[in-house]
Amino acid sequence: MNNKEKLRKAGLRPTKQRMIIADILLDGINRHFTAEILQNEINSSGNSMSIATIYNCLKKFRNCGLIKQIESSKDTAIFDTNINQHHHFLDEETGELIDIENDEVNLRKLPEIPQGYLNNGVEVLIKIKKQI
Amino acid sequence: MNNKEKLRKAGLRPTKQRMIIADILLDGINRHFTAEILQNEINSSGNSMSIATIYNCLKKFRNCGLIKQIESSKDTAIFDTNINQHHHFLDEETGELIDIENDEVNLRKLPEIPQGYLNNGVEVLIKIKKQI
DNA sequence: TTTTACTTTAAAATCGTTCTAAACTACTTG
DNA sequence: CAAGTAGTTTAGAACGATTTTAAAGTAAAA
């Protein structure tokens, strides 16, 4: 399925701008990125785009499940092109994130989901720090 | 150990402002809060404090391990008075966080920590959504 | 004490992100 | 294909959380 079809399937009009971003993000490679990093990649690809459009686009892509936003206490939103359930190592010093595939983690025991709620995904974060 | 001693032990001068905040936060009750919520509690306690001081203080307290900051993609920093390793349910719609005690989660298998790094804490986040 | 280093403060600045409203464009319908 | 309309993009203004500034204040050391 090409990117135009992916956008259509997600209920998004395949505009010129969304196609430029889809061509960068939806290439099957797992990446963590911020709006600013994406803007640099757009510029490097010989295109340009208003930062407002980049934010709009990221929000739409995220809401459609084309990308994920990572839970992070950094001041800049971090997105992930890996939309499968998976986990992360986090170096809190540098903010570096490293993917952990889902099958590398196994939960023996999970707590009961609160009354009236459904499980909507489990994320394991392993904080790491450089050895001295 | 009283709060003055706790601050001293953490390497922080027990100033008037830090004592006010310590009296609110270090009462043994587990709470999630933002700088704004804390400011309201300070005001309710009949005190007042510059917002810059509140941020300074939260940063110092966090760096000393007196409180924790929660990994969250919300635009406001969320802190936690529970400094023991534990986990959370997160309702992404509302942002509500519910504590999960560490012994309610058991990991059968953890990935190998990357070369040159040490494990610095594991956090499990279970995203939940309201049943329809 | 006196000194020194650290802390607090109000106000300004900064930074990421969102809003606004006008111009534009993809899609629908006739 | 033409015209309409609903959704999109844009630059720039606005916003909200947080940090910086620089001056005044305070705790601890000498």
PDB file of N, CA and C in Angstrom, chain B residues 1-99:
ATOM      1  N   MET B   1      12.432  11.306  61.450  1.00  0.00           N
ATOM      2  CA  MET B   1      13.227  12.451  60.943  1.00  0.00           C
ATOM      3  C   MET B   1      12.281  13.566  60.495  1.00  0.00           C
ATOM      4  N   ASN B   2      12.505  14.762  61.001  1.00  0.00           N
ATOM      5  CA  ASN B   2      11.630  15.864  60.593  1.00  0.00           C
ATOM      6  C   ASN B   2      12.086  16.456  59.253  1.00  0.00           C
ATOM      7  N   ASN B   3      11.263  17.359  58.740  1.00  0.00           N
ATOM      8  CA  ASN B   3      11.530  17.865  57.389  1.00  0.00           C
ATOM      9  C   ASN B   3      12.824  18.665  57.288  1.00  0.00           C
ATOM     10  N   LYS B   4      13.170  19.382  58.358  1.00  0.00           N
ATOM     11  CA  LYS B   4      14.429  20.136  58.341  1.00  0.00           C
ATOM     12  C   LYS B   4      15.600  19.172  58.168  1.00  0.00           C
ATOM     13  N   GLU B   5      15.536  18.075  58.903  1.00  0.00           N
ATOM     14  CA  GLU B   5      16.592  17.064  58.784  1.00  0.00           C
ATOM     15  C   GLU B   5      16.594  16.411  57.406  1.00  0.00           C
ATOM     16  N   LYS B   6      15.396  16.176  56.882  1.00  0.00           N
ATOM     17  CA  LYS B   6      15.316  15.574  55.543  1.00  0.00           C
ATOM     18  C   LYS B   6      15.981  16.460  54.506  1.00  0.00           C
ATOM     19  N   LEU B   7      15.723  17.760  54.610  1.00  0.00           N
ATOM     20  CA  LEU B   7      16.331  18.692  53.658  1.00  0.00           C
ATOM     21  C   LEU B   7      17.847  18.710  53.824  1.00  0.00           C
ATOM     22  N   ARG B   8      18.294  18.804  55.061  1.00  0.00           N
ATOM     23  CA  ARG B   8      19.742  18.823  55.330  1.00  0.00           C
ATOM     24  C   ARG B   8      20.406  17.563  54.780  1.00  0.00           C
ATOM     25  N   LYS B   9      19.771  16.431  55.036  1.00  0.00           N
ATOM     26  CA  LYS B   9      20.312  15.148  54.589  1.00  0.00           C
ATOM     27  C   LYS B   9      20.405  15.111  53.058  1.00  0.00           C
ATOM     28  N   ALA B  10      19.456  15.777  52.422  1.00  0.00           N
ATOM     29  CA  ALA B  10      19.439  15.802  50.954  1.00  0.00           C
ATOM     30  C   ALA B  10      20.428  16.832  50.409  1.00  0.00           C
ATOM     31  N   GLY B  11      21.069  17.573  51.321  1.00  0.00           N
ATOM     32  CA  GLY B  11      22.042  18.573  50.884  1.00  0.00           C
ATOM     33  C   GLY B  11      21.417  19.904  50.521  1.00  0.00           C
ATOM     34  N   LEU B  12      20.204  20.130  51.018  1.00  0.00           N
ATOM     35  CA  LEU B  12      19.513  21.398  50.713  1.00  0.00           C
ATOM     36  C   LEU B  12      19.392  22.249  51.969  1.00  0.00           C
ATOM     37  N   ARG B  13      19.678  23.516  51.841  1.00  0.00           N
ATOM     38  CA  ARG B  13      19.454  24.436  52.962  1.00  0.00           C
ATOM     39  C   ARG B  13      17.978  24.490  53.297  1.00  0.00           C
ATOM     40  N   PRO B  14      17.642  24.318  54.548  1.00  0.00           N
ATOM     41  CA  PRO B  14      16.229  24.391  54.923  1.00  0.00           C
ATOM     42  C   PRO B  14      15.755  25.834  55.019  1.00  0.00           C
ATOM     43  N   THR B  15      15.486  26.433  53.890  1.00  0.00           N
ATOM     44  CA  THR B  15      14.982  27.813  53.888  1.00  0.00           C
ATOM     45  C   THR B  15      13.496  27.797  54.235  1.00  0.00           C
ATOM     46  N   LYS B  16      12.978  28.985  54.522  1.00  0.00           N
ATOM     47  CA  LYS B  16      11.560  29.117  54.872  1.00  0.00           C
ATOM     48  C   LYS B  16      10.689  28.512  53.769  1.00  0.00           C
ATOM     49  N   GLN B  17      11.013  28.870  52.528  1.00  0.00           N
ATOM     50  CA  GLN B  17      10.207  28.410  51.398  1.00  0.00           C
ATOM     51  C   GLN B  17      10.271  26.887  51.226  1.00  0.00           C
ATOM     52  N   ARG B  18      11.476  26.334  51.345  1.00  0.00           N
ATOM     53  CA  ARG B  18      11.595  24.879  51.172  1.00  0.00           C
ATOM     54  C   ARG B  18      10.883  24.128  52.279  1.00  0.00           C
ATOM     55  N   MET B  19      10.864  24.718  53.478  1.00  0.00           N
ATOM     56  CA  MET B  19      10.166  24.074  54.586  1.00  0.00           C
ATOM     57  C   MET B  19       8.653  24.075  54.344  1.00  0.00           C
ATOM     58  N   ILE B  20       8.150  25.188  53.814  1.00  0.00           N
ATOM     59  CA  ILE B  20       6.706  25.247  53.519  1.00  0.00           C
ATOM     60  C   ILE B  20       6.331  24.138  52.539  1.00  0.00           C
ATOM     61  N   ILE B  21       7.154  24.002  51.484  1.00  0.00           N
ATOM     62  CA  ILE B  21       6.865  22.984  50.471  1.00  0.00           C
ATOM     63  C   ILE B  21       7.056  21.583  51.045  1.00  0.00           C
ATOM     64  N   ALA B  22       8.119  21.403  51.827  1.00  0.00           N
ATOM     65  CA  ALA B  22       8.351  20.082  52.441  1.00  0.00           C
ATOM     66  C   ALA B  22       7.183  19.696  53.334  1.00  0.00           C
ATOM     67  N   ASP B  23       6.658  20.660  54.073  1.00  0.00           N
ATOM     68  CA  ASP B  23       5.542  20.351  54.966  1.00  0.00           C
ATOM     69  C   ASP B  23       4.314  19.884  54.186  1.00  0.00           C
ATOM     70  N   ILE B  24       4.168  20.406  52.979  1.00  0.00           N
ATOM     71  CA  ILE B  24       3.029  19.978  52.160  1.00  0.00           C
ATOM     72  C   ILE B  24       3.293  18.622  51.500  1.00  0.00           C
ATOM     73  N   LEU B  25       4.509  18.478  50.951  1.00  0.00           N
ATOM     74  CA  LEU B  25       4.762  17.292  50.123  1.00  0.00           C
ATOM     75  C   LEU B  25       5.233  16.066  50.896  1.00  0.00           C
ATOM     76  N   LEU B  26       6.023  16.284  51.931  1.00  0.00           N
ATOM     77  CA  LEU B  26       6.670  15.136  52.581  1.00  0.00           C
ATOM     78  C   LEU B  26       5.895  14.645  53.794  1.00  0.00           C
ATOM     79  N   ASP B  27       4.591  14.467  53.606  1.00  0.00           N
ATOM     80  CA  ASP B  27       3.760  14.028  54.726  1.00  0.00           C
ATOM     81  C   ASP B  27       3.443  12.535  54.636  1.00  0.00           C
ATOM     82  N   GLY B  28       4.130  11.854  53.723  1.00  0.00           N
ATOM     83  CA  GLY B  28       3.941  10.408  53.649  1.00  0.00           C
ATOM     84  C   GLY B  28       2.769   9.961  52.790  1.00  0.00           C
ATOM     85  N   ILE B  29       1.983  10.919  52.336  1.00  0.00           N
ATOM     86  CA  ILE B  29       0.839  10.576  51.477  1.00  0.00           C
ATOM     87  C   ILE B  29       1.283  10.631  50.022  1.00  0.00           C
ATOM     88  N   ASN B  30       0.896   9.625  49.242  1.00  0.00           N
ATOM     89  CA  ASN B  30       1.272   9.579  47.839  1.00  0.00           C
ATOM     90  C   ASN B  30       0.335  10.452  47.007  1.00  0.00           C
ATOM     91  N   ARG B  31       0.959  11.389  46.300  1.00  0.00           N
ATOM     92  CA  ARG B  31       0.158  12.327  45.514  1.00  0.00           C
ATOM     93  C   ARG B  31       0.827  12.643  44.187  1.00  0.00           C
ATOM     94  N   HIS B  32       0.002  12.907  43.183  1.00  0.00           N
ATOM     95  CA  HIS B  32       0.483  13.417  41.902  1.00  0.00           C
ATOM     96  C   HIS B  32       0.087  14.882  41.834  1.00  0.00           C
ATOM     97  N   PHE B  33       1.005  15.743  41.398  1.00  0.00           N
ATOM     98  CA  PHE B  33       0.673  17.168  41.393  1.00  0.00           C
ATOM     99  C   PHE B  33       1.521  17.913  40.370  1.00  0.00           C
ATOM    100  N   THR B  34       1.029  19.106  40.030  1.00  0.00           N
ATOM    101  CA  THR B  34       1.751  20.014  39.127  1.00  0.00           C
ATOM    102  C   THR B  34       2.213  21.216  39.941  1.00  0.00           C
ATOM    103  N   ALA B  35       3.051  22.049  39.335  1.00  0.00           N
ATOM    104  CA  ALA B  35       3.511  23.266  40.007  1.00  0.00           C
ATOM    105  C   ALA B  35       2.315  24.133  40.409  1.00  0.00           C
ATOM    106  N   GLU B  36       1.324  24.181  39.543  1.00  0.00           N
ATOM    107  CA  GLU B  36       0.149  25.022  39.809  1.00  0.00           C
ATOM    108  C   GLU B  36      -0.657  24.487  40.992  1.00  0.00           C
ATOM    109  N   ILE B  37      -0.841  23.174  41.038  1.00  0.00           N
ATOM    110  CA  ILE B  37      -1.563  22.562  42.160  1.00  0.00           C
ATOM    111  C   ILE B  37      -0.825  22.856  43.463  1.00  0.00           C
ATOM    112  N   LEU B  38       0.500  22.724  43.422  1.00  0.00           N
ATOM    113  CA  LEU B  38       1.287  22.990  44.625  1.00  0.00           C
ATOM    114  C   LEU B  38       1.130  24.452  45.044  1.00  0.00           C
ATOM    115  N   GLN B  39       1.161  25.347  44.067  1.00  0.00           N
ATOM    116  CA  GLN B  39       0.994  26.779  44.394  1.00  0.00           C
ATOM    117  C   GLN B  39      -0.346  27.014  45.101  1.00  0.00           C
ATOM    118  N   ASN B  40      -1.398  26.352  44.614  1.00  0.00           N
ATOM    119  CA  ASN B  40      -2.701  26.491  45.271  1.00  0.00           C
ATOM    120  C   ASN B  40      -2.653  25.976  46.703  1.00  0.00           C
ATOM    121  N   GLU B  41      -1.967  24.865  46.906  1.00  0.00           N
ATOM    122  CA  GLU B  41      -1.876  24.320  48.264  1.00  0.00           C
ATOM    123  C   GLU B  41      -1.083  25.251  49.176  1.00  0.00           C
ATOM    124  N   ILE B  42      -0.039  25.860  48.612  1.00  0.00           N
ATOM    125  CA  ILE B  42       0.746  26.816  49.386  1.00  0.00           C
ATOM    126  C   ILE B  42      -0.138  27.993  49.797  1.00  0.00           C
ATOM    127  N   ASN B  43      -0.902  28.489  48.826  1.00  0.00           N
ATOM    128  CA  ASN B  43      -1.787  29.610  49.123  1.00  0.00           C
ATOM    129  C   ASN B  43      -2.837  29.227  50.173  1.00  0.00           C
ATOM    130  N   SER B  44      -3.414  28.037  50.022  1.00  0.00           N
ATOM    131  CA  SER B  44      -4.425  27.567  50.975  1.00  0.00           C
ATOM    132  C   SER B  44      -3.860  27.436  52.377  1.00  0.00           C
ATOM    133  N   SER B  45      -2.553  27.161  52.465  1.00  0.00           N
ATOM    134  CA  SER B  45      -1.951  26.999  53.786  1.00  0.00           C
ATOM    135  C   SER B  45      -1.612  28.352  54.406  1.00  0.00           C
ATOM    136  N   GLY B  46      -2.030  29.430  53.721  1.00  0.00           N
ATOM    137  CA  GLY B  46      -1.822  30.768  54.274  1.00  0.00           C
ATOM    138  C   GLY B  46      -0.472  31.357  53.931  1.00  0.00           C
ATOM    139  N   ASN B  47       0.273  30.678  53.061  1.00  0.00           N
ATOM    140  CA  ASN B  47       1.568  31.195  52.643  1.00  0.00           C
ATOM    141  C   ASN B  47       1.486  31.661  51.192  1.00  0.00           C
ATOM    142  N   SER B  48       2.568  32.252  50.713  1.00  0.00           N
ATOM    143  CA  SER B  48       2.628  32.548  49.293  1.00  0.00           C
ATOM    144  C   SER B  48       4.085  32.527  48.868  1.00  0.00           C
ATOM    145  N   MET B  49       4.283  32.320  47.573  1.00  0.00           N
ATOM    146  CA  MET B  49       5.627  32.093  47.090  1.00  0.00           C
ATOM    147  C   MET B  49       5.676  32.392  45.609  1.00  0.00           C
ATOM    148  N   SER B  50       6.780  32.954  45.169  1.00  0.00           N
ATOM    149  CA  SER B  50       6.950  33.212  43.742  1.00  0.00           C
ATOM    150  C   SER B  50       6.926  31.894  42.971  1.00  0.00           C
ATOM    151  N   ILE B  51       6.304  31.942  41.794  1.00  0.00           N
ATOM    152  CA  ILE B  51       6.234  30.721  40.987  1.00  0.00           C
ATOM    153  C   ILE B  51       7.638  30.247  40.592  1.00  0.00           C
ATOM    154  N   ALA B  52       8.560  31.183  40.450  1.00  0.00           N
ATOM    155  CA  ALA B  52       9.949  30.798  40.129  1.00  0.00           C
ATOM    156  C   ALA B  52      10.545  29.974  41.259  1.00  0.00           C
ATOM    157  N   THR B  53      10.238  30.350  42.484  1.00  0.00           N
ATOM    158  CA  THR B  53      10.744  29.598  43.629  1.00  0.00           C
ATOM    159  C   THR B  53      10.147  28.197  43.665  1.00  0.00           C
ATOM    160  N   ILE B  54       8.867  28.120  43.336  1.00  0.00           N
ATOM    161  CA  ILE B  54       8.220  26.810  43.317  1.00  0.00           C
ATOM    162  C   ILE B  54       8.909  25.912  42.299  1.00  0.00           C
ATOM    163  N   TYR B  55       9.170  26.445  41.108  1.00  0.00           N
ATOM    164  CA  TYR B  55       9.863  25.637  40.097  1.00  0.00           C
ATOM    165  C   TYR B  55      11.280  25.271  40.544  1.00  0.00           C
ATOM    166  N   ASN B  56      12.002  26.229  41.098  1.00  0.00           N
ATOM    167  CA  ASN B  56      13.355  25.943  41.605  1.00  0.00           C
ATOM    168  C   ASN B  56      13.326  24.806  42.600  1.00  0.00           C
ATOM    169  N   CYS B  57      12.392  24.934  43.512  1.00  0.00           N
ATOM    170  CA  CYS B  57      12.263  23.990  44.601  1.00  0.00           C
ATOM    171  C   CYS B  57      11.921  22.597  44.079  1.00  0.00           C
ATOM    172  N   LEU B  58      10.974  22.526  43.166  1.00  0.00           N
ATOM    173  CA  LEU B  58      10.582  21.222  42.627  1.00  0.00           C
ATOM    174  C   LEU B  58      11.760  20.560  41.917  1.00  0.00           C
ATOM    175  N   LYS B  59      12.532  21.374  41.207  1.00  0.00           N
ATOM    176  CA  LYS B  59      13.670  20.825  40.491  1.00  0.00           C
ATOM    177  C   LYS B  59      14.709  20.283  41.480  1.00  0.00           C
ATOM    178  N   LYS B  60      14.973  21.073  42.528  1.00  0.00           N
ATOM    179  CA  LYS B  60      15.931  20.632  43.546  1.00  0.00           C
ATOM    180  C   LYS B  60      15.434  19.372  44.244  1.00  0.00           C
ATOM    181  N   PHE B  61      14.192  19.379  44.651  1.00  0.00           N
ATOM    182  CA  PHE B  61      13.617  18.217  45.341  1.00  0.00           C
ATOM    183  C   PHE B  61      13.714  16.979  44.446  1.00  0.00           C
ATOM    184  N   ARG B  62      13.408  17.166  43.181  1.00  0.00           N
ATOM    185  CA  ARG B  62      13.463  16.033  42.258  1.00  0.00           C
ATOM    186  C   ARG B  62      14.903  15.544  42.101  1.00  0.00           C
ATOM    187  N   ASN B  63      15.829  16.486  41.928  1.00  0.00           N
ATOM    188  CA  ASN B  63      17.224  16.083  41.733  1.00  0.00           C
ATOM    189  C   ASN B  63      17.805  15.385  42.955  1.00  0.00           C
ATOM    190  N   CYS B  64      17.280  15.724  44.128  1.00  0.00           N
ATOM    191  CA  CYS B  64      17.732  15.079  45.362  1.00  0.00           C
ATOM    192  C   CYS B  64      16.985  13.797  45.651  1.00  0.00           C
ATOM    193  N   GLY B  65      15.976  13.484  44.832  1.00  0.00           N
ATOM    194  CA  GLY B  65      15.218  12.259  45.048  1.00  0.00           C
ATOM    195  C   GLY B  65      14.155  12.370  46.126  1.00  0.00           C
ATOM    196  N   LEU B  66      13.811  13.599  46.532  1.00  0.00           N
ATOM    197  CA  LEU B  66      12.742  13.751  47.525  1.00  0.00           C
ATOM    198  C   LEU B  66      11.376  13.562  46.880  1.00  0.00           C
ATOM    199  N   ILE B  67      11.286  13.855  45.606  1.00  0.00           N
ATOM    200  CA  ILE B  67      10.076  13.586  44.820  1.00  0.00           C
ATOM    201  C   ILE B  67      10.535  13.042  43.460  1.00  0.00           C
ATOM    202  N   LYS B  68       9.569  12.581  42.683  1.00  0.00           N
ATOM    203  CA  LYS B  68       9.842  12.054  41.347  1.00  0.00           C
ATOM    204  C   LYS B  68       9.072  12.880  40.328  1.00  0.00           C
ATOM    205  N   GLN B  69       9.590  12.920  39.119  1.00  0.00           N
ATOM    206  CA  GLN B  69       8.789  13.491  38.038  1.00  0.00           C
ATOM    207  C   GLN B  69       8.295  12.351  37.176  1.00  0.00           C
ATOM    208  N   ILE B  70       7.037  12.416  36.802  1.00  0.00           N
ATOM    209  CA  ILE B  70       6.430  11.322  36.037  1.00  0.00           C
ATOM    210  C   ILE B  70       6.634  11.552  34.546  1.00  0.00           C
ATOM    211  N   GLU B  71       6.972  10.490  33.829  1.00  0.00           N
ATOM    212  CA  GLU B  71       7.075  10.572  32.372  1.00  0.00           C
ATOM    213  C   GLU B  71       5.670  10.755  31.818  1.00  0.00           C
ATOM    214  N   SER B  72       5.445  11.870  31.180  1.00  0.00           N
ATOM    215  CA  SER B  72       4.093  12.172  30.721  1.00  0.00           C
ATOM    216  C   SER B  72       4.155  13.063  29.510  1.00  0.00           C
ATOM    217  N   SER B  73       3.282  12.813  28.557  1.00  0.00           N
ATOM    218  CA  SER B  73       3.287  13.646  27.358  1.00  0.00           C
ATOM    219  C   SER B  73       2.356  14.851  27.500  1.00  0.00           C
ATOM    220  N   LYS B  74       1.852  15.080  28.710  1.00  0.00           N
ATOM    221  CA  LYS B  74       1.061  16.286  28.942  1.00  0.00           C
ATOM    222  C   LYS B  74       1.984  17.507  28.886  1.00  0.00           C
ATOM    223  N   ASP B  75       1.389  18.698  28.689  1.00  0.00           N
ATOM    224  CA  ASP B  75       2.214  19.890  28.530  1.00  0.00           C
ATOM    225  C   ASP B  75       2.679  20.469  29.865  1.00  0.00           C
ATOM    226  N   THR B  76       2.162  19.945  30.951  1.00  0.00           N
ATOM    227  CA  THR B  76       2.563  20.417  32.282  1.00  0.00           C
ATOM    228  C   THR B  76       3.282  19.287  33.013  1.00  0.00           C
ATOM    229  N   ALA B  77       4.367  19.625  33.673  1.00  0.00           N
ATOM    230  CA  ALA B  77       5.136  18.613  34.399  1.00  0.00           C
ATOM    231  C   ALA B  77       4.320  18.070  35.566  1.00  0.00           C
ATOM    232  N   ILE B  78       4.328  16.755  35.733  1.00  0.00           N
ATOM    233  CA  ILE B  78       3.605  16.110  36.824  1.00  0.00           C
ATOM    234  C   ILE B  78       4.623  15.450  37.754  1.00  0.00           C
ATOM    235  N   PHE B  79       4.456  15.728  39.038  1.00  0.00           N
ATOM    236  CA  PHE B  79       5.362  15.182  40.039  1.00  0.00           C
ATOM    237  C   PHE B  79       4.619  14.181  40.912  1.00  0.00           C
ATOM    238  N   ASP B  80       5.395  13.390  41.634  1.00  0.00           N
ATOM    239  CA  ASP B  80       4.846  12.300  42.437  1.00  0.00           C
ATOM    240  C   ASP B  80       5.593  12.275  43.761  1.00  0.00           C
ATOM    241  N   THR B  81       4.847  12.246  44.857  1.00  0.00           N
ATOM    242  CA  THR B  81       5.506  12.175  46.165  1.00  0.00           C
ATOM    243  C   THR B  81       5.916  10.748  46.508  1.00  0.00           C
ATOM    244  N   ASN B  82       5.440   9.774  45.723  1.00  0.00           N
ATOM    245  CA  ASN B  82       5.816   8.374  45.951  1.00  0.00           C
ATOM    246  C   ASN B  82       7.131   8.101  45.237  1.00  0.00           C
ATOM    247  N   ILE B  83       8.225   8.012  46.034  1.00  0.00           N
ATOM    248  CA  ILE B  83       9.536   7.871  45.401  1.00  0.00           C
ATOM    249  C   ILE B  83       9.979   6.413  45.287  1.00  0.00           C
ATOM    250  N   ASN B  84       9.165   5.492  45.800  1.00  0.00           N
ATOM    251  CA  ASN B  84       9.495   4.076  45.636  1.00  0.00           C
ATOM    252  C   ASN B  84       9.189   3.633  44.217  1.00  0.00           C
ATOM    253  N   GLN B  85       9.887   2.596  43.761  1.00  0.00           N
ATOM    254  CA  GLN B  85       9.572   2.092  42.424  1.00  0.00           C
ATOM    255  C   GLN B  85       8.125   1.618  42.411  1.00  0.00           C
ATOM    256  N   HIS B  86       7.354   2.177  41.485  1.00  0.00           N
ATOM    257  CA  HIS B  86       5.964   1.745  41.343  1.00  0.00           C
ATOM    258  C   HIS B  86       5.512   2.062  39.925  1.00  0.00           C
ATOM    259  N   HIS B  87       4.254   1.821  39.657  1.00  0.00           N
ATOM    260  CA  HIS B  87       3.782   1.890  38.275  1.00  0.00           C
ATOM    261  C   HIS B  87       2.475   2.668  38.210  1.00  0.00           C
ATOM    262  N   HIS B  88       1.989   2.887  36.995  1.00  0.00           N
ATOM    263  CA  HIS B  88       0.782   3.703  36.858  1.00  0.00           C
ATOM    264  C   HIS B  88      -0.197   3.165  35.822  1.00  0.00           C
ATOM    265  N   PHE B  89      -1.465   3.356  36.115  1.00  0.00           N
ATOM    266  CA  PHE B  89      -2.492   3.340  35.091  1.00  0.00           C
ATOM    267  C   PHE B  89      -2.612   4.772  34.592  1.00  0.00           C
ATOM    268  N   LEU B  90      -2.824   4.932  33.298  1.00  0.00           N
ATOM    269  CA  LEU B  90      -3.053   6.269  32.742  1.00  0.00           C
ATOM    270  C   LEU B  90      -4.282   6.255  31.858  1.00  0.00           C
ATOM    271  N   ASP B  91      -5.248   7.113  32.187  1.00  0.00           N
ATOM    272  CA  ASP B  91      -6.379   7.360  31.297  1.00  0.00           C
ATOM    273  C   ASP B  91      -5.961   8.499  30.372  1.00  0.00           C
ATOM    274  N   GLU B  92      -5.676   8.140  29.133  1.00  0.00           N
ATOM    275  CA  GLU B  92      -5.141   9.141  28.204  1.00  0.00           C
ATOM    276  C   GLU B  92      -6.144  10.254  27.887  1.00  0.00           C
ATOM    277  N   GLU B  93      -7.429   9.936  27.984  1.00  0.00           N
ATOM    278  CA  GLU B  93      -8.467  10.944  27.727  1.00  0.00           C
ATOM    279  C   GLU B  93      -8.379  12.080  28.742  1.00  0.00           C
ATOM    280  N   THR B  94      -8.334  11.698  30.015  1.00  0.00           N
ATOM    281  CA  THR B  94      -8.425  12.689  31.087  1.00  0.00           C
ATOM    282  C   THR B  94      -7.058  13.035  31.681  1.00  0.00           C
ATOM    283  N   GLY B  95      -6.063  12.183  31.438  1.00  0.00           N
ATOM    284  CA  GLY B  95      -4.764  12.407  32.050  1.00  0.00           C
ATOM    285  C   GLY B  95      -4.670  11.848  33.456  1.00  0.00           C
ATOM    286  N   GLU B  96      -5.762  11.242  33.937  1.00  0.00           N
ATOM    287  CA  GLU B  96      -5.755  10.711  35.310  1.00  0.00           C
ATOM    288  C   GLU B  96      -4.739   9.592  35.470  1.00  0.00           C
ATOM    289  N   LEU B  97      -3.990   9.661  36.554  1.00  0.00           N
ATOM    290  CA  LEU B  97      -2.979   8.651  36.872  1.00  0.00           C
ATOM    291  C   LEU B  97      -3.378   7.921  38.147  1.00  0.00           C
ATOM    292  N   ILE B  98      -3.249   6.602  38.145  1.00  0.00           N
ATOM    293  CA  ILE B  98      -3.536   5.805  39.339  1.00  0.00           C
ATOM    294  C   ILE B  98      -2.317   4.965  39.646  1.00  0.00           C
ATOM    295  N   ASP B  99      -1.888   5.003  40.902  1.00  0.00           N
ATOM    296  CA  ASP B  99      -0.708   4.231  41.297  1.00  0.00           C
ATOM    297  C   ASP B  99      -0.952   2.729  41.227  1.00  0.00           C
TER     298      ASP B  99
END
